[in-house]
């Protein structure tokens, strides 16, 4: 059960105000000054309000997912007899409903993301795994190799 003390209510109202001001483009410092609170309090209120908002969105998404799954169950139940009787249209519809369920549940196989060597080098350099100088040399070498291959396979060579 959420706290309903006067202090807790005021804190939640302040967090709502902080989030509203932040969405209006105000800086944390401006918000703190406007509300008469410390910079740290304004910052923490903003972080907590965003976390609560994110959690609420997650819960809403879960509720929506459950609602959609119930709708799919209802649709499949409505055509179950025709499917068992072998009606091709009903079987096709059943498969489409099942495919939609797989999408909603994340069960469908997604295409593999291809990562080329140059992109891998850049990522490794950006996250500090590979020293930038080495990555740059490798990128230059790869670009040179790419140019040589392009020249070699060009018509007339």
mmCIF file with all atom_site columns, C-alpha atoms in Angstrom:
data_model
loop_
_atom_site.group_PDB
_atom_site.id
_atom_site.type_symbol
_atom_site.label_atom_id
_atom_site.label_alt_id
_atom_site.label_comp_id
_atom_site.label_asym_id
_atom_site.label_entity_id
_atom_site.label_seq_id
_atom_site.pdbx_PDB_ins_code
_atom_site.Cartn_x
_atom_site.Cartn_y
_atom_site.Cartn_z
_atom_site.occupancy
_atom_site.B_iso_or_equiv
_atom_site.pdbx_formal_charge
_atom_site.auth_seq_id
_atom_site.auth_comp_id
_atom_site.auth_asym_id
_atom_site.auth_atom_id
_atom_site.pdbx_PDB_model_num
ATOM 1   C CA . UNK A 1 1   ? 0.000   0.000   0.000   1.00 0.00 ? 1   UNK A CA 1
ATOM 2   C CA . UNK A 1 2   ? 1.554   3.354   -0.971  1.00 0.00 ? 2   UNK A CA 1
ATOM 3   C CA . UNK A 1 3   ? 2.327   5.851   1.754   1.00 0.00 ? 3   UNK A CA 1
ATOM 4   C CA . UNK A 1 4   ? -0.303  8.547   2.127   1.00 0.00 ? 4   UNK A CA 1
ATOM 5   C CA . UNK A 1 5   ? 1.316   10.717  4.759   1.00 0.00 ? 5   UNK A CA 1
ATOM 6   C CA . UNK A 1 6   ? 1.354   14.439  4.096   1.00 0.00 ? 6   UNK A CA 1
ATOM 7   C CA . UNK A 1 7   ? 5.112   14.315  3.463   1.00 0.00 ? 7   UNK A CA 1
ATOM 8   C CA . UNK A 1 8   ? 4.777   11.439  0.982   1.00 0.00 ? 8   UNK A CA 1
ATOM 9   C CA . UNK A 1 9   ? 1.986   13.211  -0.886  1.00 0.00 ? 9   UNK A CA 1
ATOM 10  C CA . UNK A 1 10  ? 3.990   16.445  -1.072  1.00 0.00 ? 10  UNK A CA 1
ATOM 11  C CA . UNK A 1 11  ? 7.029   14.526  -2.306  1.00 0.00 ? 11  UNK A CA 1
ATOM 12  C CA . UNK A 1 12  ? 4.988   12.905  -5.097  1.00 0.00 ? 12  UNK A CA 1
ATOM 13  C CA . UNK A 1 13  ? 3.470   16.258  -6.056  1.00 0.00 ? 13  UNK A CA 1
ATOM 14  C CA . UNK A 1 14  ? 6.962   17.765  -6.171  1.00 0.00 ? 14  UNK A CA 1
ATOM 15  C CA . UNK A 1 15  ? 8.167   14.912  -8.386  1.00 0.00 ? 15  UNK A CA 1
ATOM 16  C CA . UNK A 1 16  ? 5.273   15.494  -10.767 1.00 0.00 ? 16  UNK A CA 1
ATOM 17  C CA . UNK A 1 17  ? 6.168   19.202  -10.875 1.00 0.00 ? 17  UNK A CA 1
ATOM 18  C CA . UNK A 1 18  ? 9.845   18.366  -11.493 1.00 0.00 ? 18  UNK A CA 1
ATOM 19  C CA . UNK A 1 19  ? 8.943   16.061  -14.367 1.00 0.00 ? 19  UNK A CA 1
ATOM 20  C CA . UNK A 1 20  ? 6.554   18.604  -15.886 1.00 0.00 ? 20  UNK A CA 1
ATOM 21  C CA . UNK A 1 21  ? 9.204   21.323  -15.746 1.00 0.00 ? 21  UNK A CA 1
ATOM 22  C CA . UNK A 1 22  ? 11.811  18.966  -17.180 1.00 0.00 ? 22  UNK A CA 1
ATOM 23  C CA . UNK A 1 23  ? 9.543   18.131  -20.122 1.00 0.00 ? 23  UNK A CA 1
ATOM 24  C CA . UNK A 1 24  ? 9.155   21.865  -20.691 1.00 0.00 ? 24  UNK A CA 1
ATOM 25  C CA . UNK A 1 25  ? 12.917  22.027  -21.223 1.00 0.00 ? 25  UNK A CA 1
ATOM 26  C CA . UNK A 1 26  ? 13.958  23.456  -17.875 1.00 0.00 ? 26  UNK A CA 1
ATOM 27  C CA . UNK A 1 27  ? 17.353  22.474  -16.503 1.00 0.00 ? 27  UNK A CA 1
ATOM 28  C CA . UNK A 1 28  ? 17.696  20.722  -13.162 1.00 0.00 ? 28  UNK A CA 1
ATOM 29  C CA . UNK A 1 29  ? 19.211  23.900  -11.754 1.00 0.00 ? 29  UNK A CA 1
ATOM 30  C CA . UNK A 1 30  ? 16.247  25.990  -12.964 1.00 0.00 ? 30  UNK A CA 1
ATOM 31  C CA . UNK A 1 31  ? 13.825  23.464  -11.509 1.00 0.00 ? 31  UNK A CA 1
ATOM 32  C CA . UNK A 1 32  ? 15.620  23.452  -8.165  1.00 0.00 ? 32  UNK A CA 1
ATOM 33  C CA . UNK A 1 33  ? 15.520  27.250  -7.988  1.00 0.00 ? 33  UNK A CA 1
ATOM 34  C CA . UNK A 1 34  ? 11.854  27.424  -9.010  1.00 0.00 ? 34  UNK A CA 1
ATOM 35  C CA . UNK A 1 35  ? 10.781  24.856  -6.421  1.00 0.00 ? 35  UNK A CA 1
ATOM 36  C CA . UNK A 1 36  ? 13.152  26.006  -3.690  1.00 0.00 ? 36  UNK A CA 1
ATOM 37  C CA . UNK A 1 37  ? 14.901  22.648  -3.399  1.00 0.00 ? 37  UNK A CA 1
ATOM 38  C CA . UNK A 1 38  ? 18.504  21.575  -3.749  1.00 0.00 ? 38  UNK A CA 1
ATOM 39  C CA . UNK A 1 39  ? 20.001  20.609  -7.091  1.00 0.00 ? 39  UNK A CA 1
ATOM 40  C CA . UNK A 1 40  ? 20.487  17.045  -5.791  1.00 0.00 ? 40  UNK A CA 1
ATOM 41  C CA . UNK A 1 41  ? 16.867  16.764  -4.681  1.00 0.00 ? 41  UNK A CA 1
ATOM 42  C CA . UNK A 1 42  ? 15.633  18.025  -8.045  1.00 0.00 ? 42  UNK A CA 1
ATOM 43  C CA . UNK A 1 43  ? 17.929  15.577  -9.837  1.00 0.00 ? 43  UNK A CA 1
ATOM 44  C CA . UNK A 1 44  ? 16.845  12.637  -7.665  1.00 0.00 ? 44  UNK A CA 1
ATOM 45  C CA . UNK A 1 45  ? 13.174  13.582  -8.004  1.00 0.00 ? 45  UNK A CA 1
ATOM 46  C CA . UNK A 1 46  ? 13.555  13.663  -11.772 1.00 0.00 ? 46  UNK A CA 1
ATOM 47  C CA . UNK A 1 47  ? 15.269  10.253  -11.836 1.00 0.00 ? 47  UNK A CA 1
ATOM 48  C CA . UNK A 1 48  ? 12.658  8.694   -9.555  1.00 0.00 ? 48  UNK A CA 1
ATOM 49  C CA . UNK A 1 49  ? 9.758   10.191  -11.489 1.00 0.00 ? 49  UNK A CA 1
ATOM 50  C CA . UNK A 1 50  ? 11.204  8.864   -14.743 1.00 0.00 ? 50  UNK A CA 1
ATOM 51  C CA . UNK A 1 51  ? 11.745  5.429   -13.188 1.00 0.00 ? 51  UNK A CA 1
ATOM 52  C CA . UNK A 1 52  ? 8.151   5.374   -11.938 1.00 0.00 ? 52  UNK A CA 1
ATOM 53  C CA . UNK A 1 53  ? 6.915   6.436   -15.365 1.00 0.00 ? 53  UNK A CA 1
ATOM 54  C CA . UNK A 1 54  ? 8.982   3.728   -17.032 1.00 0.00 ? 54  UNK A CA 1
ATOM 55  C CA . UNK A 1 55  ? 7.624   1.120   -14.610 1.00 0.00 ? 55  UNK A CA 1
ATOM 56  C CA . UNK A 1 56  ? 4.055   2.257   -15.288 1.00 0.00 ? 56  UNK A CA 1
ATOM 57  C CA . UNK A 1 57  ? 4.657   1.978   -19.032 1.00 0.00 ? 57  UNK A CA 1
ATOM 58  C CA . UNK A 1 58  ? 6.050   -1.529  -18.520 1.00 0.00 ? 58  UNK A CA 1
ATOM 59  C CA . UNK A 1 59  ? 2.961   -2.515  -16.534 1.00 0.00 ? 59  UNK A CA 1
ATOM 60  C CA . UNK A 1 60  ? 0.700   -1.004  -19.193 1.00 0.00 ? 60  UNK A CA 1
ATOM 61  C CA . UNK A 1 61  ? 2.552   -2.963  -21.873 1.00 0.00 ? 61  UNK A CA 1
ATOM 62  C CA . UNK A 1 62  ? 2.161   -6.181  -19.871 1.00 0.00 ? 62  UNK A CA 1
ATOM 63  C CA . UNK A 1 63  ? -1.574  -5.519  -19.449 1.00 0.00 ? 63  UNK A CA 1
ATOM 64  C CA . UNK A 1 64  ? -1.910  -4.829  -23.173 1.00 0.00 ? 64  UNK A CA 1
ATOM 65  C CA . UNK A 1 65  ? -0.014  -8.026  -23.993 1.00 0.00 ? 65  UNK A CA 1
ATOM 66  C CA . UNK A 1 66  ? -2.327  -10.053 -21.754 1.00 0.00 ? 66  UNK A CA 1
ATOM 67  C CA . UNK A 1 67  ? -5.380  -8.438  -23.355 1.00 0.00 ? 67  UNK A CA 1
ATOM 68  C CA . UNK A 1 68  ? -4.104  -9.247  -26.848 1.00 0.00 ? 68  UNK A CA 1
ATOM 69  C CA . UNK A 1 69  ? -3.347  -12.841 -25.851 1.00 0.00 ? 69  UNK A CA 1
ATOM 70  C CA . UNK A 1 70  ? -6.902  -13.231 -24.520 1.00 0.00 ? 70  UNK A CA 1
ATOM 71  C CA . UNK A 1 71  ? -8.237  -11.854 -27.811 1.00 0.00 ? 71  UNK A CA 1
ATOM 72  C CA . UNK A 1 72  ? -6.145  -14.361 -29.745 1.00 0.00 ? 72  UNK A CA 1
ATOM 73  C CA . UNK A 1 73  ? -7.396  -17.175 -27.483 1.00 0.00 ? 73  UNK A CA 1
ATOM 74  C CA . UNK A 1 74  ? -10.976 -16.067 -28.162 1.00 0.00 ? 74  UNK A CA 1
ATOM 75  C CA . UNK A 1 75  ? -10.374 -15.968 -31.913 1.00 0.00 ? 75  UNK A CA 1
ATOM 76  C CA . UNK A 1 76  ? -8.816  -19.427 -31.917 1.00 0.00 ? 76  UNK A CA 1
ATOM 77  C CA . UNK A 1 77  ? -11.615 -20.841 -29.777 1.00 0.00 ? 77  UNK A CA 1
ATOM 78  C CA . UNK A 1 78  ? -14.152 -19.461 -32.252 1.00 0.00 ? 78  UNK A CA 1
ATOM 79  C CA . UNK A 1 79  ? -12.644 -21.393 -35.169 1.00 0.00 ? 79  UNK A CA 1
ATOM 80  C CA . UNK A 1 80  ? -11.499 -24.530 -33.324 1.00 0.00 ? 80  UNK A CA 1
ATOM 81  C CA . UNK A 1 81  ? -14.361 -26.721 -34.619 1.00 0.00 ? 81  UNK A CA 1
ATOM 82  C CA . UNK A 1 82  ? -13.740 -25.699 -38.228 1.00 0.00 ? 82  UNK A CA 1
ATOM 83  C CA . UNK A 1 83  ? -10.014 -26.399 -37.809 1.00 0.00 ? 83  UNK A CA 1
ATOM 84  C CA . UNK A 1 84  ? -10.747 -29.880 -36.408 1.00 0.00 ? 84  UNK A CA 1
ATOM 85  C CA . UNK A 1 85  ? -13.143 -30.471 -39.298 1.00 0.00 ? 85  UNK A CA 1
ATOM 86  C CA . UNK A 1 86  ? -10.319 -29.680 -41.717 1.00 0.00 ? 86  UNK A CA 1
ATOM 87  C CA . UNK A 1 87  ? -11.608 -26.438 -43.223 1.00 0.00 ? 87  UNK A CA 1
ATOM 88  C CA . UNK A 1 88  ? -8.600  -24.974 -45.000 1.00 0.00 ? 88  UNK A CA 1
ATOM 89  C CA . UNK A 1 89  ? -9.656  -21.345 -44.491 1.00 0.00 ? 89  UNK A CA 1
ATOM 90  C CA . UNK A 1 90  ? -10.002 -21.925 -40.751 1.00 0.00 ? 90  UNK A CA 1
ATOM 91  C CA . UNK A 1 91  ? -6.639  -23.693 -40.623 1.00 0.00 ? 91  UNK A CA 1
ATOM 92  C CA . UNK A 1 92  ? -5.036  -20.778 -42.460 1.00 0.00 ? 92  UNK A CA 1
ATOM 93  C CA . UNK A 1 93  ? -6.627  -18.318 -40.032 1.00 0.00 ? 93  UNK A CA 1
ATOM 94  C CA . UNK A 1 94  ? -5.448  -20.475 -37.068 1.00 0.00 ? 94  UNK A CA 1
ATOM 95  C CA . UNK A 1 95  ? -1.894  -20.316 -38.360 1.00 0.00 ? 95  UNK A CA 1
ATOM 96  C CA . UNK A 1 96  ? -2.097  -16.527 -38.737 1.00 0.00 ? 96  UNK A CA 1
ATOM 97  C CA . UNK A 1 97  ? -3.384  -16.204 -35.180 1.00 0.00 ? 97  UNK A CA 1
ATOM 98  C CA . UNK A 1 98  ? -0.559  -18.457 -33.968 1.00 0.00 ? 98  UNK A CA 1
ATOM 99  C CA . UNK A 1 99  ? 1.977   -16.370 -35.879 1.00 0.00 ? 99  UNK A CA 1
ATOM 100 C CA . UNK A 1 100 ? 0.639   -13.209 -34.246 1.00 0.00 ? 100 UNK A CA 1
ATOM 101 C CA . UNK A 1 101 ? 0.917   -14.868 -30.824 1.00 0.00 ? 101 UNK A CA 1
ATOM 102 C CA . UNK A 1 102 ? 4.535   -15.784 -31.573 1.00 0.00 ? 102 UNK A CA 1
ATOM 103 C CA . UNK A 1 103 ? 5.295   -12.177 -32.542 1.00 0.00 ? 103 UNK A CA 1
ATOM 104 C CA . UNK A 1 104 ? 3.726   -10.828 -29.358 1.00 0.00 ? 104 UNK A CA 1
ATOM 105 C CA . UNK A 1 105 ? 5.657   -13.301 -27.218 1.00 0.00 ? 105 UNK A CA 1
ATOM 106 C CA . UNK A 1 106 ? 8.927   -12.758 -29.074 1.00 0.00 ? 106 UNK A CA 1
ATOM 107 C CA . UNK A 1 107 ? 9.064   -16.357 -30.261 1.00 0.00 ? 107 UNK A CA 1
ATOM 108 C CA . UNK A 1 108 ? 9.516   -15.700 -33.951 1.00 0.00 ? 108 UNK A CA 1
ATOM 109 C CA . UNK A 1 109 ? 13.006  -15.998 -35.312 1.00 0.00 ? 109 UNK A CA 1
ATOM 110 C CA . UNK A 1 110 ? 14.385  -12.586 -36.145 1.00 0.00 ? 110 UNK A CA 1
ATOM 111 C CA . UNK A 1 111 ? 16.868  -12.162 -38.976 1.00 0.00 ? 111 UNK A CA 1
ATOM 112 C CA . UNK A 1 112 ? 20.472  -12.259 -37.881 1.00 0.00 ? 112 UNK A CA 1
ATOM 113 C CA . UNK A 1 113 ? 22.095  -8.864  -37.744 1.00 0.00 ? 113 UNK A CA 1
ATOM 114 C CA . UNK A 1 114 ? 25.155  -8.797  -39.919 1.00 0.00 ? 114 UNK A CA 1
ATOM 115 C CA . UNK A 1 115 ? 28.122  -6.909  -38.591 1.00 0.00 ? 115 UNK A CA 1
ATOM 116 C CA . UNK A 1 116 ? 30.870  -6.128  -41.027 1.00 0.00 ? 116 UNK A CA 1
ATOM 117 C CA . UNK A 1 117 ? 34.490  -6.003  -39.971 1.00 0.00 ? 117 UNK A CA 1
ATOM 118 C CA . UNK A 1 118 ? 34.825  -2.221  -40.227 1.00 0.00 ? 118 UNK A CA 1
ATOM 119 C CA . UNK A 1 119 ? 31.820  -1.674  -37.981 1.00 0.00 ? 119 UNK A CA 1
ATOM 120 C CA . UNK A 1 120 ? 33.233  -4.161  -35.487 1.00 0.00 ? 120 UNK A CA 1
ATOM 121 C CA . UNK A 1 121 ? 36.532  -2.265  -35.433 1.00 0.00 ? 121 UNK A CA 1
ATOM 122 C CA . UNK A 1 122 ? 34.768  1.045   -34.817 1.00 0.00 ? 122 UNK A CA 1
ATOM 123 C CA . UNK A 1 123 ? 32.676  -0.410  -31.994 1.00 0.00 ? 123 UNK A CA 1
ATOM 124 C CA . UNK A 1 124 ? 35.726  -1.967  -30.350 1.00 0.00 ? 124 UNK A CA 1
ATOM 125 C CA . UNK A 1 125 ? 37.575  1.351   -30.583 1.00 0.00 ? 125 UNK A CA 1
ATOM 126 C CA . UNK A 1 126 ? 34.623  3.347   -29.234 1.00 0.00 ? 126 UNK A CA 1
ATOM 127 C CA . UNK A 1 127 ? 34.128  1.150   -26.188 1.00 0.00 ? 127 UNK A CA 1
ATOM 128 C CA . UNK A 1 128 ? 37.847  1.127   -25.388 1.00 0.00 ? 128 UNK A CA 1
ATOM 129 C CA . UNK A 1 129 ? 38.467  -2.563  -26.093 1.00 0.00 ? 129 UNK A CA 1
ATOM 130 C CA . UNK A 1 130 ? 40.772  -1.743  -28.986 1.00 0.00 ? 130 UNK A CA 1
ATOM 131 C CA . UNK A 1 131 ? 43.151  1.220   -28.864 1.00 0.00 ? 131 UNK A CA 1
ATOM 132 C CA . UNK A 1 132 ? 41.927  3.861   -31.349 1.00 0.00 ? 132 UNK A CA 1
ATOM 133 C CA . UNK A 1 133 ? 45.294  4.002   -33.135 1.00 0.00 ? 133 UNK A CA 1
ATOM 134 C CA . UNK A 1 134 ? 45.206  0.284   -33.897 1.00 0.00 ? 134 UNK A CA 1
ATOM 135 C CA . UNK A 1 135 ? 41.587  0.484   -35.010 1.00 0.00 ? 135 UNK A CA 1
ATOM 136 C CA . UNK A 1 136 ? 42.432  3.376   -37.342 1.00 0.00 ? 136 UNK A CA 1
ATOM 137 C CA . UNK A 1 137 ? 45.333  1.453   -38.896 1.00 0.00 ? 137 UNK A CA 1
ATOM 138 C CA . UNK A 1 138 ? 43.093  -1.589  -39.378 1.00 0.00 ? 138 UNK A CA 1
ATOM 139 C CA . UNK A 1 139 ? 40.348  0.554   -40.932 1.00 0.00 ? 139 UNK A CA 1
ATOM 140 C CA . UNK A 1 140 ? 42.873  2.130   -43.338 1.00 0.00 ? 140 UNK A CA 1
ATOM 141 C CA . UNK A 1 141 ? 44.180  -1.307  -44.269 1.00 0.00 ? 141 UNK A CA 1
ATOM 142 C CA . UNK A 1 142 ? 40.654  -2.636  -44.820 1.00 0.00 ? 142 UNK A CA 1
ATOM 143 C CA . UNK A 1 143 ? 39.728  0.373   -46.952 1.00 0.00 ? 143 UNK A CA 1
ATOM 144 C CA . UNK A 1 144 ? 42.889  -0.119  -49.004 1.00 0.00 ? 144 UNK A CA 1
ATOM 145 C CA . UNK A 1 145 ? 42.086  -3.798  -49.436 1.00 0.00 ? 145 UNK A CA 1
ATOM 146 C CA . UNK A 1 146 ? 38.528  -2.939  -50.459 1.00 0.00 ? 146 UNK A CA 1
ATOM 147 C CA . UNK A 1 147 ? 39.875  -0.513  -53.095 1.00 0.00 ? 147 UNK A CA 1
ATOM 148 C CA . UNK A 1 148 ? 42.333  -3.122  -54.430 1.00 0.00 ? 148 UNK A CA 1
ATOM 149 C CA . UNK A 1 149 ? 39.584  -5.765  -54.652 1.00 0.00 ? 149 UNK A CA 1
ATOM 150 C CA . UNK A 1 150 ? 37.249  -3.323  -56.406 1.00 0.00 ? 150 UNK A CA 1
ATOM 151 C CA . UNK A 1 151 ? 40.011  -2.505  -58.909 1.00 0.00 ? 151 UNK A CA 1
ATOM 152 C CA . UNK A 1 152 ? 40.837  -6.177  -59.453 1.00 0.00 ? 152 UNK A CA 1
ATOM 153 C CA . UNK A 1 153 ? 37.262  -7.178  -60.232 1.00 0.00 ? 153 UNK A CA 1
ATOM 154 C CA . UNK A 1 154 ? 36.436  -4.126  -62.345 1.00 0.00 ? 154 UNK A CA 1
ATOM 155 C CA . UNK A 1 155 ? 35.730  -4.873  -66.019 1.00 0.00 ? 155 UNK A CA 1
ATOM 156 C CA . UNK A 1 156 ? 38.798  -4.568  -68.205 1.00 0.00 ? 156 UNK A CA 1
ATOM 157 C CA . UNK A 1 157 ? 41.344  -5.483  -65.494 1.00 0.00 ? 157 UNK A CA 1
#
